[in-house]
Structure formats: structure tokens, C-alpha cells
Coordinates of C-alpha atoms and ligand atoms in Angstrom, one line a residue:
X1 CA -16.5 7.7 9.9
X2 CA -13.0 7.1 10.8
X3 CA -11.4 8.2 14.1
X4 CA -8.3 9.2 13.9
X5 CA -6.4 9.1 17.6
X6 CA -3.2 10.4 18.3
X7 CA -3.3 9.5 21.9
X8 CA -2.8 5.5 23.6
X9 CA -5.5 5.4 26.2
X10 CA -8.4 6.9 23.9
X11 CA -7.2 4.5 21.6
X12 CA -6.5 1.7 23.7
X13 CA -10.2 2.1 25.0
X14 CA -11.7 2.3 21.5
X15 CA -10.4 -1.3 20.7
X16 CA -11.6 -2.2 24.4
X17 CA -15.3 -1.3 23.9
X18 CA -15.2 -2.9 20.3
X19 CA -14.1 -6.3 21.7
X20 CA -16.6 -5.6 24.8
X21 CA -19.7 -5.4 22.3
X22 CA -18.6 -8.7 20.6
X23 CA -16.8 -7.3 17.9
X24 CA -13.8 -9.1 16.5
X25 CA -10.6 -6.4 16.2
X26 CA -8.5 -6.0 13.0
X27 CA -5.8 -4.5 13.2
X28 CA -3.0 -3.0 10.0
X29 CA 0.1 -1.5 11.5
X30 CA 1.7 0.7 8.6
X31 CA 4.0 3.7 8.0
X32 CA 1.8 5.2 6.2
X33 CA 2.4 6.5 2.5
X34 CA -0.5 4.1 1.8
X35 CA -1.1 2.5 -1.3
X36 CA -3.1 -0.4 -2.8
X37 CA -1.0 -3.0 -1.0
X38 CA -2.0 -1.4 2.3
X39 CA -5.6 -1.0 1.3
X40 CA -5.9 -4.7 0.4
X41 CA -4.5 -5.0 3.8
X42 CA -7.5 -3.0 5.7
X43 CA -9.1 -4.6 2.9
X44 CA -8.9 -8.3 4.1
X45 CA -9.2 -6.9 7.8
X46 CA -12.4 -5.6 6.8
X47 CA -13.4 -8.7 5.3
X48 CA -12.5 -10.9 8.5
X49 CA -13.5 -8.8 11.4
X50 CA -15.9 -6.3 12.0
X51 CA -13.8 -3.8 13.6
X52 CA -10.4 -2.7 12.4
X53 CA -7.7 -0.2 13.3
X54 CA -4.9 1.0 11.0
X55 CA -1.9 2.5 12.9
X56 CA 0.0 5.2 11.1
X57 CA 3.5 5.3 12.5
X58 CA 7.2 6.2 10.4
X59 CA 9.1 4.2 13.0
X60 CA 12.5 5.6 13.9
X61 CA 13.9 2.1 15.5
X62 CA 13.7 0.5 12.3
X63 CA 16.1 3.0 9.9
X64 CA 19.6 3.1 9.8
X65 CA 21.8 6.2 10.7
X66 CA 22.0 6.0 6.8
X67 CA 18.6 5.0 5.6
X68 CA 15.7 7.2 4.5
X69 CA 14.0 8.1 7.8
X70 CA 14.2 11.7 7.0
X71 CA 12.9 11.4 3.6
X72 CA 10.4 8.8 4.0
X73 CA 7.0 10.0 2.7
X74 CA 4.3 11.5 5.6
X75 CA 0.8 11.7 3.8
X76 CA -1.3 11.9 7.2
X77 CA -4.4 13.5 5.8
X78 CA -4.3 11.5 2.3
X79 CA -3.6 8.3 4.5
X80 CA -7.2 8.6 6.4
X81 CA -8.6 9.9 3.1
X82 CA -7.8 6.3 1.8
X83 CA -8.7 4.0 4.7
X84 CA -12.3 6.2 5.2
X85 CA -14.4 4.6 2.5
X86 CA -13.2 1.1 2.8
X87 CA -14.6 1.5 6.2
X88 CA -11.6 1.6 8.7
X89 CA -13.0 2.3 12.0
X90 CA -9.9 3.9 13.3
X91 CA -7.0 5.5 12.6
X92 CA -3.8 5.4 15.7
X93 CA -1.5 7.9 14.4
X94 CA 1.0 8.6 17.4
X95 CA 4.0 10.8 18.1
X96 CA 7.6 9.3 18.4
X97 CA 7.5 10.8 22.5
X98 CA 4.3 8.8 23.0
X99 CA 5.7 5.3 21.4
X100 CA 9.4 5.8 22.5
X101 CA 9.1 8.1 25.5
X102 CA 12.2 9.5 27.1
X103 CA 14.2 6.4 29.4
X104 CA 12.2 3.6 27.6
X105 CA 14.6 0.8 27.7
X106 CA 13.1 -1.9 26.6
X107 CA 13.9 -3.8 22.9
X108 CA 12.3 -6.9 21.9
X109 CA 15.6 -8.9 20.0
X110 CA 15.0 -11.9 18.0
X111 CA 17.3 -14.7 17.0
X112 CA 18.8 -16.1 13.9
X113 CA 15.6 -15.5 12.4
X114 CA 16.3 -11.7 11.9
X115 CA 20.1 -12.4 10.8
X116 CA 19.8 -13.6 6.8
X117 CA 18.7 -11.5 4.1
X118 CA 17.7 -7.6 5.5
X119 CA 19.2 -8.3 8.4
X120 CA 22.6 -8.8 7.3
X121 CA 22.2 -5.8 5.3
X122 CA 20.3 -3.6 8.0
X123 CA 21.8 -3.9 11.6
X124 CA 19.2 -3.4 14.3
X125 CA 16.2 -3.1 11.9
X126 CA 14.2 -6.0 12.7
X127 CA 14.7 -5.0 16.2
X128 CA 13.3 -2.0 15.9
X129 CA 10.0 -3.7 13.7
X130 CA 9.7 -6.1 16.3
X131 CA 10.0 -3.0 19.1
X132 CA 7.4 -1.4 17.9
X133 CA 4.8 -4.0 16.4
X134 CA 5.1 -5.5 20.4
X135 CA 4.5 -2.0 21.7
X136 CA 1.9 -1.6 18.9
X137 CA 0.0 -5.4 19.7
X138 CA 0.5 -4.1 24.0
X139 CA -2.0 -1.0 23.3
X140 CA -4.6 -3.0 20.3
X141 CA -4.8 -6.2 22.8
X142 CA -6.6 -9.1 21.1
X143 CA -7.0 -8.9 17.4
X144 CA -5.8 -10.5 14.1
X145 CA -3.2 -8.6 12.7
X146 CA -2.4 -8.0 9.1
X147 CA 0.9 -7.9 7.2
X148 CA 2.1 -8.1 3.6
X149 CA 4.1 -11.0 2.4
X150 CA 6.5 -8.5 0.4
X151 CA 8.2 -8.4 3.7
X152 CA 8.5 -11.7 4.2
X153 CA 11.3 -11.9 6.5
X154 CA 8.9 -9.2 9.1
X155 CA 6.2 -11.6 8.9
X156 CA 8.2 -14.9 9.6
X157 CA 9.7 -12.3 12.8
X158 CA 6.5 -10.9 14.0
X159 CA 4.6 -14.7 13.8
X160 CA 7.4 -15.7 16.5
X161 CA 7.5 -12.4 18.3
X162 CA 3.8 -13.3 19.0
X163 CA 4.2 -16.9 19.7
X164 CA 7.6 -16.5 22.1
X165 CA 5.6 -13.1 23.8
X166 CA 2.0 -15.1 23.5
X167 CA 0.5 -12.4 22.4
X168 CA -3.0 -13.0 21.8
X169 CA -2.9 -11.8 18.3
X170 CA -3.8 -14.1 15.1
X171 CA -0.6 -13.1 12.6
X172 CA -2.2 -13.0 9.4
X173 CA 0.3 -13.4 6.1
X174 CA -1.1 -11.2 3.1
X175 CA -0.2 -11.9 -0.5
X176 CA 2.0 -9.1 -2.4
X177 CA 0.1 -6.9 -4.4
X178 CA 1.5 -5.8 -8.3
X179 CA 1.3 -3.2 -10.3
X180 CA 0.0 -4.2 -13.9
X181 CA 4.1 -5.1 -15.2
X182 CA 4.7 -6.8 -11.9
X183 CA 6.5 -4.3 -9.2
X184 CA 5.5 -5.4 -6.6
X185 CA 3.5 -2.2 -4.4
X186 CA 6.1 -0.5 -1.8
X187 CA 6.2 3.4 -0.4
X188 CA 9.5 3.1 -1.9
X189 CA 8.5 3.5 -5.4
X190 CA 7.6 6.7 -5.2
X191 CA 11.3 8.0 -5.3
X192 CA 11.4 6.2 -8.3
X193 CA 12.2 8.1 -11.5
X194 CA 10.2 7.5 -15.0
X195 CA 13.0 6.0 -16.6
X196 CA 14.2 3.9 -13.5
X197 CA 10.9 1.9 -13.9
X198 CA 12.1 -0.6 -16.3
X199 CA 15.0 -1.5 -14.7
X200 CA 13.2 -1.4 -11.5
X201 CA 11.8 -4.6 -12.7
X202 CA 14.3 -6.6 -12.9
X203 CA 13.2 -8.1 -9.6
X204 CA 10.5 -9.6 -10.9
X205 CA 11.9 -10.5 -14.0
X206 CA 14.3 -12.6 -11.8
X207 CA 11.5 -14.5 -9.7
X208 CA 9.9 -15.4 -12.8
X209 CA 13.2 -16.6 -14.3
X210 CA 13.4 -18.9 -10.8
X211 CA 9.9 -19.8 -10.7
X212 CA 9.7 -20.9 -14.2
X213 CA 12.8 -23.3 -13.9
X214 CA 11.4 -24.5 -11.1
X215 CA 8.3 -25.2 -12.8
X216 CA 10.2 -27.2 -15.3
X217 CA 12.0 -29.5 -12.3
X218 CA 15.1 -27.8 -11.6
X219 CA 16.3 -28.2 -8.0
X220 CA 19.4 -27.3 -7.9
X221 CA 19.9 -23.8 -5.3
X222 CA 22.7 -23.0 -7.4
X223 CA 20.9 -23.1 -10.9
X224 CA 18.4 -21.2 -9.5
X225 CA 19.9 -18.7 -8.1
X226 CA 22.2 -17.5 -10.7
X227 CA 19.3 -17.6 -13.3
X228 CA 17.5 -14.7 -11.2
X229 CA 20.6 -13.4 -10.2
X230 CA 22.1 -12.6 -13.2
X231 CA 18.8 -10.5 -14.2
X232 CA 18.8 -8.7 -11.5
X233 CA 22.4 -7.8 -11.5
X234 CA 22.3 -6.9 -14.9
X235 CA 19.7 -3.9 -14.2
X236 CA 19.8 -2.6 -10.6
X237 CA 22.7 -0.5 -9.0
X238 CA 23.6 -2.9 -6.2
X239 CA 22.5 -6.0 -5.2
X240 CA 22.4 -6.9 -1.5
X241 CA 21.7 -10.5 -2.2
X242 CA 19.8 -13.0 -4.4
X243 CA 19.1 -16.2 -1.8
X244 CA 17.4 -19.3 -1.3
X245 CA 15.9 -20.6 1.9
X246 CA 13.6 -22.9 4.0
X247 CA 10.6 -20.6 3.8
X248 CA 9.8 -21.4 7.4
X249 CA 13.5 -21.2 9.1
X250 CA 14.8 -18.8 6.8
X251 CA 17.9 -21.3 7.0
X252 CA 20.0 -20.0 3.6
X253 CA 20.2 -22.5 1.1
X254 CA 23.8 -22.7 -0.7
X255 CA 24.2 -23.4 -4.1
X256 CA 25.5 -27.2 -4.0
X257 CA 22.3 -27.8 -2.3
X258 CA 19.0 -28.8 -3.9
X259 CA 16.0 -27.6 -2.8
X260 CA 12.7 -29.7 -1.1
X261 CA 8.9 -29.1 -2.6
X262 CA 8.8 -25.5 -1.0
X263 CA 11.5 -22.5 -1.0
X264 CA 11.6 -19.1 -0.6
X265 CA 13.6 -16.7 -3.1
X266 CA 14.0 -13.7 -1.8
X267 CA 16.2 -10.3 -3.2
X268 CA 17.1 -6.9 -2.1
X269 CA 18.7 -4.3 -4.4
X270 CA 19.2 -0.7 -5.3
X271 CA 18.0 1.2 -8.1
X272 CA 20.1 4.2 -7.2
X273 CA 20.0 5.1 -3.7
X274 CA 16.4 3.6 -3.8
X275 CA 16.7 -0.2 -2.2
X276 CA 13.5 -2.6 -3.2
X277 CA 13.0 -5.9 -2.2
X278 CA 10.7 -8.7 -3.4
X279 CA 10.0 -12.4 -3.0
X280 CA 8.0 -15.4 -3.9
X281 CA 8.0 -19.0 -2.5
X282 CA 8.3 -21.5 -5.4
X283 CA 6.0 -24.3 -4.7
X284 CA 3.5 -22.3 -3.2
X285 CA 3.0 -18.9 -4.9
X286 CA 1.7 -18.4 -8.5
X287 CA 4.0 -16.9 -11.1
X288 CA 4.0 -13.8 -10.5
X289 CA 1.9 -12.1 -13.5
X290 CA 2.7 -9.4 -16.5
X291 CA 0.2 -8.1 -17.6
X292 CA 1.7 -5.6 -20.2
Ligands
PAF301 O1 5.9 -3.0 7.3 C1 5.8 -1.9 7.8 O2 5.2 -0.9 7.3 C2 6.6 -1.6 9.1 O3 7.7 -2.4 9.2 C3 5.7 -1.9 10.4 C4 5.2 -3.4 10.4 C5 4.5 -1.0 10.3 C6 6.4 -1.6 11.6 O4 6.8 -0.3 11.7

């Protein structure tokens, strides 16, 4: 059975007397809303270590003034009745008081690698990811950690948060998971309507136009961006950007430049007031695939 703690020393011990009979930790930080991207998540912790923890947690550091904090979905109870029979041996679901408590003062900041893409668009959200995936990490102790590639930018983040804080946590990168036409999974697409599906995407549409020139040779950033570019801006309501960059640095490629053996195209855009984001890294991902 799962247990589902709400409080940080309980919790904190759990993970304590895993690691003190042996047991390697795994551990899924999430917002919940889960779906199949998270469950291959817990999924692959599952696979690697023999005791994992899923945190449940809608972070308020991370959302804009703006953003969708209020509306974002809270599916506690459907949440553990997911992560139960893949064999999650704990759920931390805290309260904001308990991760945030009145007077904390502390914020973890990162450098230029938070600044491109989201962060442009999002002021102070990969301070608050990298806030609370610390404070998160402080309570768990050592343990791999599991994140999805569709944020690529958070992973890149959190793999240096660990490194510069040397936490003893193994950052492990997870590959995006699709539905059947491509989306790629994200709580977001629930406020998704029917008929914004096929527009919705677009995204997609655009990394295949990228990966597939760059399949055939083209190098150019320039090329390569407009070709996804113009897809996406065709369909979605706003695009935040369409970009190019060292997959490791996130440095942003511009368009006179050509690219090396590896780069990462990554997007952001709104369908609406609904904002997706998606990536691959040509040279290194497959095509990402259409099944209908
Ligand atoms: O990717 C997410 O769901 C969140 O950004 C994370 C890593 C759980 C931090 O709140």
C-alpha cells in the first residue's frame, strides 16, 4: 500500500529507514494532476530503485501573478489512486505553511541558465522550481530523482542546482511521453477544448518539420527555425518563441548560425489562454511519432 504523508518529519523518516535497510530511494516530485507522463515517471523509479516517493505539491513560487495557480487542477485522491498499483511506496503531499512557512527567506537563484526560453517569458519561475525541488531534495536526502524531458529547460536547472548545492541526488532526464497524434502529455491539456486539439498540435507538427530537415542535412539555425516556426504560428494564439540552442548551455542559437551534431528546439505557445511547450533535441531524439 501507499502512504500518503502530509507531514516532513514522518516523511523525512520514511525515506530514512528505507535507505537504512539498504533500499535505494526514488524519488518523482510532481504537481499532481497526474497522467501517463508522470506514471512512466514512478514508472522508471520503480524500475531503478526499490523504494520510491512521489511528492504531490501545486507550488505557488513557480506561477505568475497572472498564471494559472488558482486554476491549476488538484486531484489528491485520483493522484494516489494512480501511483498505488504501480507500487509507489509513498506519497508527500504537503501544505503551502509547511513548505513555505511564515519568514522563510531563503531562494535558490540560478544563472543564465534560467534566462532563455521560459524564463524570459516567466520572471521568477525557475526560481521558484529550483526553491522548491531544493527544499523538496533537503527532506528525501539521498535518492535518484526523476524528471520529464518535456521541461527541458527545469531539468538542465535542477541537474546544476544539484551539482552547484552537491546534493547527493542522481538527476535522472526522462523521455516525453505522446499521446497517439503526438501532444506531448502535460496537466495543461486538460483545459483544452475538443476543437482546440488539432491546432494544439501544431507544436509537434513544427519539430517534425525541424527534425526532418535536419535529417536531410540542413544546418542552418535560421532554415530551421522558420520551417517550425511558421507551423506553429500559423495555428496557436501566441507564440512566445520558436529557438535553437546548445542543448547543454542553453546558449540561443541565432539564425546566421549553423548548428553542430546536437541541438535543442524548443517552443512555447498559447492555444488561447492555455500556454504548451514542447521540445526535441535533433541529433539525439527520434522523430517524434504519429500514429494517426
Ligand atoms: O515539473 C513539475 O511538475 C514542477 O515544476 C516540479 C518539478 C514538481 C516543481 O514544482
Amino acid at each position: 500500500v501507499t502512504q500518503v504523508f502530509s507531514d516532513l518529519a514522518t516523511f523525512r523518516a520514511a525515506c530514512d529507514s528505507a535507505r537504512s535497510t539498504q533500499k535505494s530511494v526514488g524519488f518523482v516530485p510532481t504537481m499532481g494532476a497526474l497522467h501517463h507522463g508522470h506514471a512512466t515517471l514512478a514508472q522508471t523509479a520503480k524500475s531503478e530503485c526499490d523504494w520510491v516517493a512521489v511528492s504531490i505539491f501545486v507550488n505557488p513560487t513557480q506561477f505568475g501573478p497572472n498564471e494559472d495557480f488558482d486554476r491549476y487542477p488538484r486531484t489528491l485522491e485520483a493522484d494516489v489512486r494512480i501511483l498505488e498499483p504501480m507500487g509507489v511506496d509513498a506519497v508527500f503531499a504537503p501544505s503551502a505553511s509547511l513548505v513555505y512557512p511564515l519568514g522563510d527567506q531563503t531562494r535558490v537563484h540560478v544563472g543564465s541558465l534560467a534566462e532563455p526560453f521560459c524564463g524570459g517569458f516567466r520572471p521568477g519561475h525557475f526560481e521558484g522550481v529550483a526553491t522548491v525541488v531544493s527544499k523538496l531534495l533537503g527532506i528525501v536526502g539521498k535518492c535518484s530523482a526523476y524528471f520529464g524531458r518535456k521541461d527541458y529547460q527545469q531539468l538542465q536547472i535542477i541537474k546544476r542546482v544539484v551539482t552547484d548545492l552537491f546534493l547527493p541526488v542522481n538527476v535522472v532526464g526522462v523521455p516525453t511521453v505522446r499521446e497517439p497524434d503526438g501532444l506531448a502529455l502535460s496537466s495543461r491539456n486538460r483545459y483544452l477544448k475538443p476543437e482546440d486539439r488539432q491546432q494544439a498540435l501544431s507544436l509537434v507538427r513544427g519539430l517534425r518539420a525541424a527534425f526532418d530537415l535536419f535529417e536531410q542535412g540542413e544546418r542552418n539555425v535560421g532554415n530551421l527555425r522558420q520551417a517550425s516556426c511558421k507551423l506553429v504560428e500559423r495555428d496557436m494564439t501566441k507564440v512566445d518563441y520558436v529557438q535553437l540552442a546548445d542543448p547543454d548551455s542553453l546558449e540561443v542559437y541565432q539564425d546566421n548560425q549553423s548548428a553542430g551534431s546536437r541541438l535543442l528546439i524548443a517552443m512555447a505557445a498559447y492555444l488561447g489562454t492555455t500556454r504548451l511547450i514542447d521540445n526535441i533535441v535533433l541529433g539525439e531524439d527520434p522523430r517524434p511519432k504519429e500514429s494517426i
